[in-house]
Amino acid sequence: MRNYQEFKQTEIGRIPREWEVRRLSEFVDINGESIDPAKDSPNGKFLYVDIDSVENGTGVIRNAKEIVGKDAPSRARRVIHYNDVLMSTVRPYLKAFTIVPKKFDSQISSTGFAVLTCRDRIIPLYLLHTLFTKSVMDQCKKMMVGGQYPAITTSQVENIRIPIPTLPEQKKVAEILSTVDLAIEKVDEAIEKTQRLKKGLVQKHVS
């Protein structure tokens, strides 16, 4: 990735001069496919991704549930596909955002997500990292309505402004940020392992 030296001020903050600020709807299709499992496939089984299934801030799906169509909750409506980006529209500041892995292709997510299907001018991994940024969070906070469960609407998601570099630059940005995320994950795993070891030693001495 090039070392940018010239920047410009935009409505979402400073970005490299060569980049553009565009509306999200120019680059993605939103909520393209929906079904009612109870009617369309009452005896079929699906993996269901709700907001609680996605770890906040990491993009990791940890607790998807297997459901039978006839037992599906009312929010189980959005059909998701490999490389779709899921953006929680309920309390988006918690950052329950993720990319759909192959395991969840053609499964179902909650209507609490906006399902973003990238067109050919944006890379899903770049989009995911962009959603985590302060500029996107600031826009969401200004748009949210509601008390206990503040949310944004589909039309508001369409109007979110994001920085758009060229596709090669998007790829480089995504690769660099993913490397950083992996390093952080390894540190977290090491800390967790150390804490478990410490707890075990304490229990051993106490007993």
PDB file of C-alpha atoms in Angstrom:
ATOM      1  CA  MET A   1       0.000   0.000   0.000  1.00  0.00           C
ATOM      2  CA  ARG A   2       1.382   3.383  -0.972  1.00  0.00           C
ATOM      3  CA  ASN A   3       2.505   5.898   1.645  1.00  0.00           C
ATOM      4  CA  TYR A   4      -0.040   8.690   1.257  1.00  0.00           C
ATOM      5  CA  GLN A   5       1.218  12.215   1.788  1.00  0.00           C
ATOM      6  CA  GLU A   6      -1.708  14.307   0.588  1.00  0.00           C
ATOM      7  CA  PHE A   7      -5.084  14.226   2.331  1.00  0.00           C
ATOM      8  CA  LYS A   8      -8.374  16.059   2.078  1.00  0.00           C
ATOM      9  CA  GLN A   9     -11.045  16.924   4.618  1.00  0.00           C
ATOM     10  CA  THR A  10     -14.462  15.333   3.976  1.00  0.00           C
ATOM     11  CA  GLU A  11     -17.764  14.934   5.790  1.00  0.00           C
ATOM     12  CA  ILE A  12     -16.403  11.719   7.353  1.00  0.00           C
ATOM     13  CA  GLY A  13     -12.960  13.087   8.221  1.00  0.00           C
ATOM     14  CA  ARG A  14      -9.542  13.211   6.553  1.00  0.00           C
ATOM     15  CA  ILE A  15      -8.882  10.662   3.814  1.00  0.00           C
ATOM     16  CA  PRO A  16      -6.183  10.304   1.125  1.00  0.00           C
ATOM     17  CA  ARG A  17      -6.744  12.785  -1.683  1.00  0.00           C
ATOM     18  CA  GLU A  18      -7.181  10.019  -4.289  1.00  0.00           C
ATOM     19  CA  TRP A  19     -10.000   8.331  -2.357  1.00  0.00           C
ATOM     20  CA  GLU A  20     -13.709   9.117  -2.706  1.00  0.00           C
ATOM     21  CA  VAL A  21     -16.559   9.335  -0.201  1.00  0.00           C
ATOM     22  CA  ARG A  22     -19.636   7.519  -1.489  1.00  0.00           C
ATOM     23  CA  ARG A  23     -22.971   6.237  -0.240  1.00  0.00           C
ATOM     24  CA  LEU A  24     -23.017   2.578   0.782  1.00  0.00           C
ATOM     25  CA  SER A  25     -25.974   1.837  -1.517  1.00  0.00           C
ATOM     26  CA  GLU A  26     -23.774   2.606  -4.546  1.00  0.00           C
ATOM     27  CA  PHE A  27     -21.651  -0.464  -3.808  1.00  0.00           C
ATOM     28  CA  VAL A  28     -23.894  -3.053  -2.152  1.00  0.00           C
ATOM     29  CA  ASP A  29     -27.328  -4.629  -2.440  1.00  0.00           C
ATOM     30  CA  ILE A  30     -29.175  -4.683   0.877  1.00  0.00           C
ATOM     31  CA  ASN A  31     -31.465  -7.462   2.148  1.00  0.00           C
ATOM     32  CA  GLY A  32     -31.741  -9.077  -1.251  1.00  0.00           C
ATOM     33  CA  GLU A  33     -33.492 -12.322  -0.266  1.00  0.00           C
ATOM     34  CA  SER A  34     -35.994 -13.154   2.459  1.00  0.00           C
ATOM     35  CA  ILE A  35     -38.107 -16.196   3.342  1.00  0.00           C
ATOM     36  CA  ASP A  36     -40.548 -17.338   6.003  1.00  0.00           C
ATOM     37  CA  PRO A  37     -39.117 -20.702   7.131  1.00  0.00           C
ATOM     38  CA  ALA A  38     -42.326 -21.686   8.919  1.00  0.00           C
ATOM     39  CA  LYS A  39     -44.228 -21.518   5.615  1.00  0.00           C
ATOM     40  CA  ASP A  40     -41.552 -22.145   2.988  1.00  0.00           C
ATOM     41  CA  SER A  41     -39.740 -25.060   4.623  1.00  0.00           C
ATOM     42  CA  PRO A  42     -41.461 -26.066   7.891  1.00  0.00           C
ATOM     43  CA  ASN A  43     -39.522 -29.337   8.225  1.00  0.00           C
ATOM     44  CA  GLY A  44     -36.198 -28.069   6.893  1.00  0.00           C
ATOM     45  CA  LYS A  45     -33.228 -27.376   9.150  1.00  0.00           C
ATOM     46  CA  PHE A  46     -31.173 -24.196   9.029  1.00  0.00           C
ATOM     47  CA  LEU A  47     -28.327 -22.530  10.820  1.00  0.00           C
ATOM     48  CA  TYR A  48     -29.691 -19.324  12.319  1.00  0.00           C
ATOM     49  CA  VAL A  49     -27.427 -16.328  12.927  1.00  0.00           C
ATOM     50  CA  ASP A  50     -28.905 -13.761  15.289  1.00  0.00           C
ATOM     51  CA  ILE A  51     -27.181 -10.749  16.808  1.00  0.00           C
ATOM     52  CA  ASP A  52     -26.136 -12.711  19.906  1.00  0.00           C
ATOM     53  CA  SER A  53     -24.358 -15.190  17.603  1.00  0.00           C
ATOM     54  CA  VAL A  54     -21.804 -12.582  16.510  1.00  0.00           C
ATOM     55  CA  GLU A  55     -19.017 -11.592  18.847  1.00  0.00           C
ATOM     56  CA  ASN A  56     -18.976  -7.816  19.242  1.00  0.00           C
ATOM     57  CA  GLY A  57     -16.096  -6.078  17.505  1.00  0.00           C
ATOM     58  CA  THR A  58     -14.364  -9.176  16.112  1.00  0.00           C
ATOM     59  CA  GLY A  59     -16.534 -10.366  13.224  1.00  0.00           C
ATOM     60  CA  VAL A  60     -16.553 -13.928  14.586  1.00  0.00           C
ATOM     61  CA  ILE A  61     -19.724 -16.065  14.532  1.00  0.00           C
ATOM     62  CA  ARG A  62     -19.597 -18.238  17.637  1.00  0.00           C
ATOM     63  CA  ASN A  63     -23.077 -19.367  18.659  1.00  0.00           C
ATOM     64  CA  ALA A  64     -25.254 -19.958  15.607  1.00  0.00           C
ATOM     65  CA  LYS A  65     -28.255 -22.155  16.332  1.00  0.00           C
ATOM     66  CA  GLU A  66     -29.728 -24.985  14.283  1.00  0.00           C
ATOM     67  CA  ILE A  67     -33.461 -24.447  13.849  1.00  0.00           C
ATOM     68  CA  VAL A  68     -36.349 -26.289  12.212  1.00  0.00           C
ATOM     69  CA  GLY A  69     -38.439 -24.105   9.920  1.00  0.00           C
ATOM     70  CA  LYS A  70     -41.694 -24.501  11.830  1.00  0.00           C
ATOM     71  CA  ASP A  71     -39.942 -23.490  15.071  1.00  0.00           C
ATOM     72  CA  ALA A  72     -38.160 -20.471  13.602  1.00  0.00           C
ATOM     73  CA  PRO A  73     -38.470 -17.194  15.524  1.00  0.00           C
ATOM     74  CA  SER A  74     -40.285 -14.357  13.783  1.00  0.00           C
ATOM     75  CA  ARG A  75     -37.007 -12.526  13.109  1.00  0.00           C
ATOM     76  CA  ALA A  76     -35.512 -15.479  11.200  1.00  0.00           C
ATOM     77  CA  ARG A  77     -36.122 -14.115   7.702  1.00  0.00           C
ATOM     78  CA  ARG A  78     -32.946 -12.975   5.934  1.00  0.00           C
ATOM     79  CA  VAL A  79     -31.276 -15.469   3.576  1.00  0.00           C
ATOM     80  CA  ILE A  80     -27.497 -15.052   3.690  1.00  0.00           C
ATOM     81  CA  HIS A  81     -24.777 -16.162   1.294  1.00  0.00           C
ATOM     82  CA  TYR A  82     -21.033 -16.658   1.330  1.00  0.00           C
ATOM     83  CA  ASN A  83     -19.166 -13.319   1.569  1.00  0.00           C
ATOM     84  CA  ASP A  84     -22.242 -11.285   2.470  1.00  0.00           C
ATOM     85  CA  VAL A  85     -21.487  -8.725   5.174  1.00  0.00           C
ATOM     86  CA  LEU A  86     -23.900  -8.686   8.107  1.00  0.00           C
ATOM     87  CA  MET A  87     -24.341  -5.339   9.853  1.00  0.00           C
ATOM     88  CA  SER A  88     -26.379  -5.237  13.028  1.00  0.00           C
ATOM     89  CA  THR A  89     -28.918  -2.427  12.759  1.00  0.00           C
ATOM     90  CA  VAL A  90     -30.004  -2.863  16.391  1.00  0.00           C
ATOM     91  CA  ARG A  91     -27.527  -1.174  18.746  1.00  0.00           C
ATOM     92  CA  PRO A  92     -24.940  -0.930  15.952  1.00  0.00           C
ATOM     93  CA  TYR A  93     -22.464   0.665  18.360  1.00  0.00           C
ATOM     94  CA  LEU A  94     -21.885  -2.846  19.773  1.00  0.00           C
ATOM     95  CA  LYS A  95     -20.366  -3.723  16.366  1.00  0.00           C
ATOM     96  CA  ALA A  96     -21.987  -7.114  15.789  1.00  0.00           C
ATOM     97  CA  PHE A  97     -20.716  -7.184  12.194  1.00  0.00           C
ATOM     98  CA  THR A  98     -19.373 -10.181  10.279  1.00  0.00           C
ATOM     99  CA  ILE A  99     -18.657 -11.740   6.889  1.00  0.00           C
ATOM    100  CA  VAL A 100     -20.626 -14.884   6.073  1.00  0.00           C
ATOM    101  CA  PRO A 101     -18.252 -17.889   5.808  1.00  0.00           C
ATOM    102  CA  LYS A 102     -18.937 -20.815   3.454  1.00  0.00           C
ATOM    103  CA  LYS A 103     -20.423 -22.842   6.314  1.00  0.00           C
ATOM    104  CA  PHE A 104     -23.348 -20.409   6.471  1.00  0.00           C
ATOM    105  CA  ASP A 105     -24.033 -20.093   2.749  1.00  0.00           C
ATOM    106  CA  SER A 106     -27.810 -20.137   2.092  1.00  0.00           C
ATOM    107  CA  GLN A 107     -28.625 -20.123   5.812  1.00  0.00           C
ATOM    108  CA  ILE A 108     -30.772 -17.601   7.711  1.00  0.00           C
ATOM    109  CA  SER A 109     -30.044 -14.493   9.745  1.00  0.00           C
ATOM    110  CA  SER A 110     -32.128 -12.222  11.894  1.00  0.00           C
ATOM    111  CA  THR A 111     -33.921  -9.173  10.530  1.00  0.00           C
ATOM    112  CA  GLY A 112     -31.831  -7.330  13.110  1.00  0.00           C
ATOM    113  CA  PHE A 113     -29.075  -7.398  10.474  1.00  0.00           C
ATOM    114  CA  ALA A 114     -28.751  -5.532   7.235  1.00  0.00           C
ATOM    115  CA  VAL A 115     -27.421  -8.117   4.777  1.00  0.00           C
ATOM    116  CA  LEU A 116     -24.931  -6.349   2.488  1.00  0.00           C
ATOM    117  CA  THR A 117     -24.072  -8.111  -0.777  1.00  0.00           C
ATOM    118  CA  CYS A 118     -21.042  -6.484  -2.354  1.00  0.00           C
ATOM    119  CA  ARG A 119     -20.985  -5.572  -6.010  1.00  0.00           C
ATOM    120  CA  ASP A 120     -17.806  -5.697  -8.066  1.00  0.00           C
ATOM    121  CA  ARG A 121     -16.440  -2.321  -6.893  1.00  0.00           C
ATOM    122  CA  ILE A 122     -15.935  -3.173  -3.234  1.00  0.00           C
ATOM    123  CA  ILE A 123     -14.236  -6.056  -1.416  1.00  0.00           C
ATOM    124  CA  PRO A 124     -16.255  -7.642   1.423  1.00  0.00           C
ATOM    125  CA  LEU A 125     -13.336  -7.707   3.864  1.00  0.00           C
ATOM    126  CA  TYR A 126     -12.584  -4.046   3.193  1.00  0.00           C
ATOM    127  CA  LEU A 127     -16.247  -3.207   3.780  1.00  0.00           C
ATOM    128  CA  LEU A 128     -16.288  -5.108   7.074  1.00  0.00           C
ATOM    129  CA  HIS A 129     -13.261  -3.230   8.404  1.00  0.00           C
ATOM    130  CA  THR A 130     -14.777   0.049   7.240  1.00  0.00           C
ATOM    131  CA  LEU A 131     -17.958  -0.627   9.222  1.00  0.00           C
ATOM    132  CA  PHE A 132     -15.873  -0.879  12.389  1.00  0.00           C
ATOM    133  CA  THR A 133     -14.397   2.608  11.938  1.00  0.00           C
ATOM    134  CA  LYS A 134     -15.216   5.640  14.058  1.00  0.00           C
ATOM    135  CA  SER A 135     -16.616   7.557  11.082  1.00  0.00           C
ATOM    136  CA  VAL A 136     -19.268   4.882  10.455  1.00  0.00           C
ATOM    137  CA  MET A 137     -20.040   4.581  14.169  1.00  0.00           C
ATOM    138  CA  ASP A 138     -20.480   8.352  14.435  1.00  0.00           C
ATOM    139  CA  GLN A 139     -22.950   8.293  11.542  1.00  0.00           C
ATOM    140  CA  CYS A 140     -24.913   5.432  13.122  1.00  0.00           C
ATOM    141  CA  LYS A 141     -25.117   7.191  16.489  1.00  0.00           C
ATOM    142  CA  LYS A 142     -26.565  10.305  14.865  1.00  0.00           C
ATOM    143  CA  MET A 143     -29.236   8.269  13.072  1.00  0.00           C
ATOM    144  CA  MET A 144     -30.299   5.852  15.827  1.00  0.00           C
ATOM    145  CA  VAL A 145     -33.817   6.032  17.226  1.00  0.00           C
ATOM    146  CA  GLY A 146     -35.464   4.077  20.022  1.00  0.00           C
ATOM    147  CA  GLY A 147     -34.985   3.696  23.731  1.00  0.00           C
ATOM    148  CA  GLN A 148     -33.952   0.281  25.047  1.00  0.00           C
ATOM    149  CA  TYR A 149     -33.046  -1.045  21.599  1.00  0.00           C
ATOM    150  CA  PRO A 150     -31.855   1.938  19.520  1.00  0.00           C
ATOM    151  CA  ALA A 151     -31.641   1.049  15.843  1.00  0.00           C
ATOM    152  CA  ILE A 152     -31.136   2.369  12.343  1.00  0.00           C
ATOM    153  CA  THR A 153     -33.315   1.642   9.322  1.00  0.00           C
ATOM    154  CA  THR A 154     -32.431   0.097   5.970  1.00  0.00           C
ATOM    155  CA  SER A 155     -32.724   3.476   4.261  1.00  0.00           C
ATOM    156  CA  GLN A 156     -30.302   4.935   6.790  1.00  0.00           C
ATOM    157  CA  VAL A 157     -27.838   2.106   6.115  1.00  0.00           C
ATOM    158  CA  GLU A 158     -28.086   2.948   2.409  1.00  0.00           C
ATOM    159  CA  ASN A 159     -27.006   6.511   3.157  1.00  0.00           C
ATOM    160  CA  ILE A 160     -23.955   5.705   5.279  1.00  0.00           C
ATOM    161  CA  ARG A 161     -20.900   7.383   3.759  1.00  0.00           C
ATOM    162  CA  ILE A 162     -17.721   5.346   3.413  1.00  0.00           C
ATOM    163  CA  PRO A 163     -14.245   6.005   1.973  1.00  0.00           C
ATOM    164  CA  ILE A 164     -13.602   4.244  -1.330  1.00  0.00           C
ATOM    165  CA  PRO A 165     -10.069   3.616  -2.617  1.00  0.00           C
ATOM    166  CA  THR A 166      -9.256   1.587  -5.724  1.00  0.00           C
ATOM    167  CA  LEU A 167      -9.801  -2.180  -5.579  1.00  0.00           C
ATOM    168  CA  PRO A 168      -6.049  -2.938  -5.240  1.00  0.00           C
ATOM    169  CA  GLU A 169      -5.869  -0.455  -2.356  1.00  0.00           C
ATOM    170  CA  GLN A 170      -8.940  -2.005  -0.730  1.00  0.00           C
ATOM    171  CA  LYS A 171      -7.252  -5.392  -0.873  1.00  0.00           C
ATOM    172  CA  LYS A 172      -4.074  -4.059   0.725  1.00  0.00           C
ATOM    173  CA  VAL A 173      -5.994  -2.289   3.502  1.00  0.00           C
ATOM    174  CA  ALA A 174      -8.009  -5.434   4.231  1.00  0.00           C
ATOM    175  CA  GLU A 175      -4.869  -7.614   4.314  1.00  0.00           C
ATOM    176  CA  ILE A 176      -3.047  -5.291   6.701  1.00  0.00           C
ATOM    177  CA  LEU A 177      -5.993  -4.940   9.086  1.00  0.00           C
ATOM    178  CA  SER A 178      -6.652  -8.688   9.039  1.00  0.00           C
ATOM    179  CA  THR A 179      -3.018  -9.311  10.002  1.00  0.00           C
ATOM    180  CA  VAL A 180      -3.412  -6.927  12.923  1.00  0.00           C
ATOM    181  CA  ASP A 181      -6.643  -8.643  13.980  1.00  0.00           C
ATOM    182  CA  LEU A 182      -4.933 -12.044  13.887  1.00  0.00           C
ATOM    183  CA  ALA A 183      -2.085 -10.754  16.052  1.00  0.00           C
ATOM    184  CA  ILE A 184      -4.553  -9.343  18.593  1.00  0.00           C
ATOM    185  CA  GLU A 185      -6.456 -12.630  18.652  1.00  0.00           C
ATOM    186  CA  LYS A 186      -3.237 -14.540  19.387  1.00  0.00           C
ATOM    187  CA  VAL A 187      -2.401 -12.170  22.238  1.00  0.00           C
ATOM    188  CA  ASP A 188      -5.900 -12.594  23.668  1.00  0.00           C
ATOM    189  CA  GLU A 189      -5.555 -16.384  23.464  1.00  0.00           C
ATOM    190  CA  ALA A 190      -2.210 -16.225  25.268  1.00  0.00           C
ATOM    191  CA  ILE A 191      -3.662 -14.029  28.027  1.00  0.00           C
ATOM    192  CA  GLU A 192      -6.628 -16.367  28.448  1.00  0.00           C
ATOM    193  CA  LYS A 193      -4.323 -19.386  28.628  1.00  0.00           C
ATOM    194  CA  THR A 194      -2.158 -17.669  31.259  1.00  0.00           C
ATOM    195  CA  GLN A 195      -5.219 -16.780  33.330  1.00  0.00           C
ATOM    196  CA  ARG A 196      -6.451 -20.387  33.230  1.00  0.00           C
ATOM    197  CA  LEU A 197      -3.020 -21.632  34.279  1.00  0.00           C
ATOM    198  CA  LYS A 198      -2.856 -19.116  37.129  1.00  0.00           C
ATOM    199  CA  LYS A 199      -6.329 -20.085  38.311  1.00  0.00           C
ATOM    200  CA  GLY A 200      -5.372 -23.767  38.242  1.00  0.00           C
ATOM    201  CA  LEU A 201      -2.223 -23.160  40.288  1.00  0.00           C
ATOM    202  CA  VAL A 202      -4.150 -21.129  42.859  1.00  0.00           C
ATOM    203  CA  GLN A 203      -6.788 -23.843  43.225  1.00  0.00           C
ATOM    204  CA  LYS A 204      -4.072 -26.500  43.565  1.00  0.00           C
ATOM    205  CA  HIS A 205      -2.334 -24.643  46.416  1.00  0.00           C
ATOM    206  CA  VAL A 206      -5.617 -23.840  48.182  1.00  0.00           C
ATOM    207  CA  SER A 207      -6.728 -27.443  48.123  1.00  0.00           C
TER     208      SER A 207
END
